[in-house]
mmCIF file of C-alpha atoms and ligand atoms in Angstrom:
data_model
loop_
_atom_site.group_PDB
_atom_site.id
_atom_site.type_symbol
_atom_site.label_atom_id
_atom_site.label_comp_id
_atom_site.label_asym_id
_atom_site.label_seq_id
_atom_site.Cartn_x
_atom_site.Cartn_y
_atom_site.Cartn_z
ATOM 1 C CA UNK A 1 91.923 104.319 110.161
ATOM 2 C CA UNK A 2 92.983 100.390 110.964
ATOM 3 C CA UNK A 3 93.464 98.652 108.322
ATOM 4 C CA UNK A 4 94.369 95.026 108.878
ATOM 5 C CA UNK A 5 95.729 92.672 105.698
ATOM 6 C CA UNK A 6 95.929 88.618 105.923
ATOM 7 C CA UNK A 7 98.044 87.594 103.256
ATOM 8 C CA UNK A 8 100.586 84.574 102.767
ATOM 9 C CA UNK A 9 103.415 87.380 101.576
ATOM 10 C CA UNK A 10 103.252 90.802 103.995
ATOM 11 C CA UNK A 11 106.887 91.391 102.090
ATOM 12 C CA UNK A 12 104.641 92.045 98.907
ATOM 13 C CA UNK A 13 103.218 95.272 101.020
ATOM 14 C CA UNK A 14 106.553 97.585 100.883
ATOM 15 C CA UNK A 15 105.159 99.675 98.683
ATOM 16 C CA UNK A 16 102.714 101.398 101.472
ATOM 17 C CA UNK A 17 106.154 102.180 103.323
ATOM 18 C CA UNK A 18 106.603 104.864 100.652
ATOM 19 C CA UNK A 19 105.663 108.769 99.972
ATOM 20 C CA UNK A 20 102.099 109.491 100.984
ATOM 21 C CA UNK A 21 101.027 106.283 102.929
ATOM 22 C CA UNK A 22 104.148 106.560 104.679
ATOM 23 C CA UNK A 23 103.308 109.934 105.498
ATOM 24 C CA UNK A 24 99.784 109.075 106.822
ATOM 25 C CA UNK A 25 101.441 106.222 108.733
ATOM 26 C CA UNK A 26 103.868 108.191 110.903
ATOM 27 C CA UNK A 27 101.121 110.880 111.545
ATOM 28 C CA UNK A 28 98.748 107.807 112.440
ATOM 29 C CA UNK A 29 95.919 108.363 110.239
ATOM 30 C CA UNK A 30 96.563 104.792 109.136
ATOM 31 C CA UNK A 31 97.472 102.145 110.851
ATOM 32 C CA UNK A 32 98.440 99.236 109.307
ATOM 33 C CA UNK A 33 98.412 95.298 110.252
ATOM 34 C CA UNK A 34 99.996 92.745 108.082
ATOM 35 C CA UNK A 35 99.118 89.577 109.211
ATOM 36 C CA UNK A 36 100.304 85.797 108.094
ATOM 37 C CA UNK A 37 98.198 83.593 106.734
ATOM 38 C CA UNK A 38 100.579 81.028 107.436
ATOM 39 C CA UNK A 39 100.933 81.915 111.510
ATOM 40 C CA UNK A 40 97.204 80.179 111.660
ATOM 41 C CA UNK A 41 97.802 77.051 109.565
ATOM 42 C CA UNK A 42 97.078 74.175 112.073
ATOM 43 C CA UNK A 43 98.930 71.059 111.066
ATOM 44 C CA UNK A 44 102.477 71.193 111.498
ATOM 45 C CA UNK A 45 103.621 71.385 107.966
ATOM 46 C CA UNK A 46 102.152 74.820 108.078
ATOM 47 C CA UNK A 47 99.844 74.157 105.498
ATOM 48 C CA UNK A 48 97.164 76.417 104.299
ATOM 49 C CA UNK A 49 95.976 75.146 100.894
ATOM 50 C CA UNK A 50 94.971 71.881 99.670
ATOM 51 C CA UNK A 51 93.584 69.625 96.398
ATOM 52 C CA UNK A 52 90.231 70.522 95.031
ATOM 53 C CA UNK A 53 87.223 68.119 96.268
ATOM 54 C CA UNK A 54 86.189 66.714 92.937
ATOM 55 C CA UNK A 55 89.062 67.265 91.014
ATOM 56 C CA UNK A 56 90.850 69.852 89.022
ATOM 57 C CA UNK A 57 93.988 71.836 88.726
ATOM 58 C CA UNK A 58 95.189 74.068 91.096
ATOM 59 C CA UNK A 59 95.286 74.637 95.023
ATOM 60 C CA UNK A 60 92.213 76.243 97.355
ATOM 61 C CA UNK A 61 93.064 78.228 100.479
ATOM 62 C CA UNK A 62 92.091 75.786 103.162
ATOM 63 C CA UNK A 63 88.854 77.469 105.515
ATOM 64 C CA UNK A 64 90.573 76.750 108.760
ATOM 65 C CA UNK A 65 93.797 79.303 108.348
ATOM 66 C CA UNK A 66 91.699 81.901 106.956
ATOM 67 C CA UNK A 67 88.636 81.411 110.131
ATOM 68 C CA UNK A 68 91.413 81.336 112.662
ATOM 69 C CA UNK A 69 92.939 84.443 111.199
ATOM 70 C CA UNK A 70 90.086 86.538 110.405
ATOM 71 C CA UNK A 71 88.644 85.748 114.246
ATOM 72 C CA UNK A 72 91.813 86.463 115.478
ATOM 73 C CA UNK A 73 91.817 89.706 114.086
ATOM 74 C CA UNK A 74 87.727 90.286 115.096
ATOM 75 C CA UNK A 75 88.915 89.426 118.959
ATOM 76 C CA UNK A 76 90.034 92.621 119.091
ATOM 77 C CA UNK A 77 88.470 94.894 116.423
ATOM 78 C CA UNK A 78 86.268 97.665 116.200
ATOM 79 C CA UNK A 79 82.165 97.458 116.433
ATOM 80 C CA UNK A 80 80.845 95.672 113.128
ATOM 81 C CA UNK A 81 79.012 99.009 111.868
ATOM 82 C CA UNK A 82 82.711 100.887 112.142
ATOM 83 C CA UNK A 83 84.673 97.975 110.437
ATOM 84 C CA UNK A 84 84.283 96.365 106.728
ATOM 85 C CA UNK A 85 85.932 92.982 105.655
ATOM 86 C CA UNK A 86 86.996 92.855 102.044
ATOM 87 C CA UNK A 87 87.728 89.810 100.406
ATOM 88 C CA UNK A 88 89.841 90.576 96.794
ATOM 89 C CA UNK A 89 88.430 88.361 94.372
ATOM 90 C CA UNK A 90 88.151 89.031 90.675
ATOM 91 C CA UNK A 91 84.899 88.740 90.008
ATOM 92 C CA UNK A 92 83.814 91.016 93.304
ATOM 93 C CA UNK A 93 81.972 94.276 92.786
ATOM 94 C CA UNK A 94 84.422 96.689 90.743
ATOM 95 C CA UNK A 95 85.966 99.157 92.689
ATOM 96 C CA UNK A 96 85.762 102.890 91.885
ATOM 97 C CA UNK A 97 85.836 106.447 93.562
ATOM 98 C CA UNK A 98 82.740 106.233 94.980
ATOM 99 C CA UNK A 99 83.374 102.663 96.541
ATOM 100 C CA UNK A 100 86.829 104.557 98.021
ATOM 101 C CA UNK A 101 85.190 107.483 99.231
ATOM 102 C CA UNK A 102 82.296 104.839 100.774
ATOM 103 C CA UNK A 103 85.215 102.891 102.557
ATOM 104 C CA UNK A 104 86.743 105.782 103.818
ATOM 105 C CA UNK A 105 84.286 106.221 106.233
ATOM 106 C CA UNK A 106 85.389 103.359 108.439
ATOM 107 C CA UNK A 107 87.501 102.969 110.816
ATOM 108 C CA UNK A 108 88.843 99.511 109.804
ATOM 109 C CA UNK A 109 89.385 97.834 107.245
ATOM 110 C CA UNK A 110 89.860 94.196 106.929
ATOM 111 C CA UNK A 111 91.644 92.542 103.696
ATOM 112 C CA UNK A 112 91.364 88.861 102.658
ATOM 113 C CA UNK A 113 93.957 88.183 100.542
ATOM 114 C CA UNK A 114 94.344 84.953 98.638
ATOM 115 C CA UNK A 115 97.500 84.081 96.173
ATOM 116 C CA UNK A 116 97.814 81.765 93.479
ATOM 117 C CA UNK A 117 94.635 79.676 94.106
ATOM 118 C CA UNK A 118 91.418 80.186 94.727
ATOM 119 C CA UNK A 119 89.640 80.563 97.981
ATOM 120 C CA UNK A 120 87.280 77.484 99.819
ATOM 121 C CA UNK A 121 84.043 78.840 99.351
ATOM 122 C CA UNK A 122 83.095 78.477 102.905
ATOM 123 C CA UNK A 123 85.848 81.592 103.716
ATOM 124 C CA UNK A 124 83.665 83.490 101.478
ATOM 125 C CA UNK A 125 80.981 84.366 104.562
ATOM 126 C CA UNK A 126 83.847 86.098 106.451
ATOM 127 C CA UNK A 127 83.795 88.610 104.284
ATOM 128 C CA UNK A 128 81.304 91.578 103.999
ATOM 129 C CA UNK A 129 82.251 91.903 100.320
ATOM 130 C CA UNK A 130 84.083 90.589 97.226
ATOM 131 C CA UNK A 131 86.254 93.814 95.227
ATOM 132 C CA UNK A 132 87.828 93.479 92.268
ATOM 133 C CA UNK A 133 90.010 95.849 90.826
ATOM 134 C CA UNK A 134 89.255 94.954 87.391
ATOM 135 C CA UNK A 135 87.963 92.752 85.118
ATOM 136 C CA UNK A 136 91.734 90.665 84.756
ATOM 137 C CA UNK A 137 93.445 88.186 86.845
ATOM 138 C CA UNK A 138 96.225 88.766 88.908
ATOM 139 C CA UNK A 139 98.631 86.490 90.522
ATOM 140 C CA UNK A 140 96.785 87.573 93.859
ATOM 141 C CA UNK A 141 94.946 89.462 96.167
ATOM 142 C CA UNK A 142 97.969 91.840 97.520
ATOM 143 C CA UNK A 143 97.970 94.274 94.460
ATOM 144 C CA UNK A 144 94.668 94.669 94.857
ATOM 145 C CA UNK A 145 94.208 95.539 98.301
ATOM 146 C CA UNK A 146 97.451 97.908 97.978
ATOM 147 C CA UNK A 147 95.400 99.479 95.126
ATOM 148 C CA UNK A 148 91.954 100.148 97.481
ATOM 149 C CA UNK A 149 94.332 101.386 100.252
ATOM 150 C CA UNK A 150 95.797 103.729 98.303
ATOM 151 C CA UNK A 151 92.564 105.440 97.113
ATOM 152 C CA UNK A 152 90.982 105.112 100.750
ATOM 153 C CA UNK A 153 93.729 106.817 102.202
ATOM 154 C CA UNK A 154 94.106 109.812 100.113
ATOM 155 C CA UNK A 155 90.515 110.389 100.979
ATOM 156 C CA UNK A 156 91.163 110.531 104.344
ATOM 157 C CA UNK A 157 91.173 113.990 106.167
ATOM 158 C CA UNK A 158 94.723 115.845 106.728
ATOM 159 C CA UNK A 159 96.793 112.496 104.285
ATOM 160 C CA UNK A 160 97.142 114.974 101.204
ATOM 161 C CA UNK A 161 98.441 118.223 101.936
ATOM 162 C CA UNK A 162 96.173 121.441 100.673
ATOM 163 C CA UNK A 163 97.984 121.705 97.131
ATOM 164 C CA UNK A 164 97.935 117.864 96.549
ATOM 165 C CA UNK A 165 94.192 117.683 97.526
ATOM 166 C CA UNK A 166 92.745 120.859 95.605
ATOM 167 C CA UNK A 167 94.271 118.762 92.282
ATOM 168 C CA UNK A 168 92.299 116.379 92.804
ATOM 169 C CA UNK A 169 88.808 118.190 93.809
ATOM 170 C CA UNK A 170 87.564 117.817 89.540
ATOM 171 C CA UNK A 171 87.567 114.059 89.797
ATOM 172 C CA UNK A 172 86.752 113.613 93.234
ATOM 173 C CA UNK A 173 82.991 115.777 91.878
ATOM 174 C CA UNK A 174 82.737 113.328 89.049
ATOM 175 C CA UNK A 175 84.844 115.340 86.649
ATOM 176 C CA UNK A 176 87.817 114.136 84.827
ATOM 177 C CA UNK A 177 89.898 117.040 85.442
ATOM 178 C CA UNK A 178 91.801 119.432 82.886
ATOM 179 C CA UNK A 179 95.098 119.215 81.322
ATOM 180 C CA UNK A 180 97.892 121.217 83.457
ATOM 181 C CA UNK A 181 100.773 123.155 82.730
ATOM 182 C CA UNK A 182 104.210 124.545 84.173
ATOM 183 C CA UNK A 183 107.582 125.832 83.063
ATOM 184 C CA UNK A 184 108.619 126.019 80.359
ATOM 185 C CA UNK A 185 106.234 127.537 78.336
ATOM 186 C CA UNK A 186 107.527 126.289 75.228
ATOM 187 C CA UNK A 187 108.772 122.443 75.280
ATOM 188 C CA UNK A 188 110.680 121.603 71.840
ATOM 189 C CA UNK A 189 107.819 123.627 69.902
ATOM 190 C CA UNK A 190 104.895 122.627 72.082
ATOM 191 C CA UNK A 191 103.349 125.647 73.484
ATOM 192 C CA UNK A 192 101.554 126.536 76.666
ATOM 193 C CA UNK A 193 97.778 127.506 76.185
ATOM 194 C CA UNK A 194 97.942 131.034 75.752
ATOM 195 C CA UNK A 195 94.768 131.403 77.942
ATOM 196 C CA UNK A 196 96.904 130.232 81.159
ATOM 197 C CA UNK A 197 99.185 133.036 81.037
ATOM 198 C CA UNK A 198 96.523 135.368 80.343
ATOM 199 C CA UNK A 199 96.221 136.250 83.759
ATOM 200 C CA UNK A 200 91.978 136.439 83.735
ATOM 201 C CA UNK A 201 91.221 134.054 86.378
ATOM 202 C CA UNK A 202 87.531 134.115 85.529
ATOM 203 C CA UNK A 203 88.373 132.647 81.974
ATOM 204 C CA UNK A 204 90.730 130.212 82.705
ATOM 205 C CA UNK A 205 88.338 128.739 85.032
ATOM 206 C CA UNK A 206 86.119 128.465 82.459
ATOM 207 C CA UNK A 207 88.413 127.298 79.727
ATOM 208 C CA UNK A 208 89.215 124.271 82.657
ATOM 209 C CA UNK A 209 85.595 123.437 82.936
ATOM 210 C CA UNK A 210 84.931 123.003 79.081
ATOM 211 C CA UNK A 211 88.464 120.642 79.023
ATOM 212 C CA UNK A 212 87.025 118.714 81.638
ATOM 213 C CA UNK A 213 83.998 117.988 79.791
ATOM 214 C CA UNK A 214 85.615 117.397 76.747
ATOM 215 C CA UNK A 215 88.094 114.732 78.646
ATOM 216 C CA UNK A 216 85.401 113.311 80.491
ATOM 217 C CA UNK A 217 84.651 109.576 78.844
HETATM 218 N N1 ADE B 1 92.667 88.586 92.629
HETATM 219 C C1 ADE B 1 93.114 88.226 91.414
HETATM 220 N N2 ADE B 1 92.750 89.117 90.486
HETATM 221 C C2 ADE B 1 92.049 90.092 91.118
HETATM 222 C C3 ADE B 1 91.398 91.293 90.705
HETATM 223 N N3 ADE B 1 91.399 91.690 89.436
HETATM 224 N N4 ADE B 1 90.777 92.034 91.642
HETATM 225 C C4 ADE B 1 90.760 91.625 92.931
HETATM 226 N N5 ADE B 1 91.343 90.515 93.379
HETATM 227 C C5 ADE B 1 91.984 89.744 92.485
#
């Protein structure tokens, strides 16, 4: 997967040089773009945001930077039915498992990040769709999209190895998964479910179903 990120601080972005994304980067099942904002800022003071028409605190990210970017980007992208542009805003759709699992069936994804202030409302159209991550407000859009990568990735076949990815089969099927266990079996008085040493695989795997129900919220 290409994933491509405009954002006015790429430095923000180190932690997808780490553990599993790293991983899935060297083996090139993700390959990721981090592009300036600032590069496409068209006046010579480099200047991508600007006063609010009408008044009002704050900055707006300027529509030409972000349209010169974005296009930039587009010139030499995938088909539009293989790529999705994402524009991290906090009152986008709420992202989930099932938005991840729908994402991860691109091949590239686009992210609109904005930082600080809020976005011209004409950049808006770029974008295929608004995310949030929450219902909060963040500093910017960088956590965010760091956040959806993460969960896309995982997703995607051969990033997780065969132990790491059968872990996570309960909530990928809707479940919230069961609690989990390993040496030693007793921890400062706290005990081990005798069940999991019992050995009967049949009734463990029950006794994980029912705890999965009962952590499911
Ligand atoms: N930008 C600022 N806060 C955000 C949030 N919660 N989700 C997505 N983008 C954001």
């Amino acid at each position: 997967m290409r994933i491509d990120i405009i954002t006015l601080f790429p430095e923000m972005f180190a932690p997808l040089n780490e553990s599993i994304i790293k991983r899935a980067r060297e083996k090139n099942i993700l390959n990721i773009n981090l592009i300036q904002l600032r590069d496409f800022a068209f006046n010579k003071h480099n200047q991508v945001d600007d006063t609010p028409f009408g008044g009002g605190s704050g900055m707006v990210l300027k529509p030409e930077p972000m349209f010169r970017a974005v296009r930039s980007v587009l010139k030499d992208s995938l088909p539009n039915e293989k790529r999705r542009i994402l524009i991290m805003d906090p009152i986008g759709k709420i992202f989930n498992q099932s938005k991840a699992k729908e994402l991860a069936g691109f091949d590239q994804l686009i992210f609109i990040c904005g930082h600080y202030e809020g976005f011209d409302e004409r950049i808006y159209e770029l974008a295929d769709e608004a995310v949030s991550i929450g219902e909060y407000v963040l500093t910017g859009g960088e956590l965010p999209a760091m956040v959806i990568i993460d969960a896309v990735a995982r997703m995607l076949p051969n990033v997780l190895g065969s132990d790491e990815s059968a872990k996570t089969d309960s909530f990928y099927n809707g479940g919230a998964g069961y609690p989990q266990y390993t040496k030693p079996r007793d921890f400062e008085g706290r005990l081990v479910p005798e069940i999991l040493l019992s050995g009967h695989h049949a009734k463990i795997a029950e006794w994980r179903r029912q705890q999965s129900l009962i952590r499911k919220k």
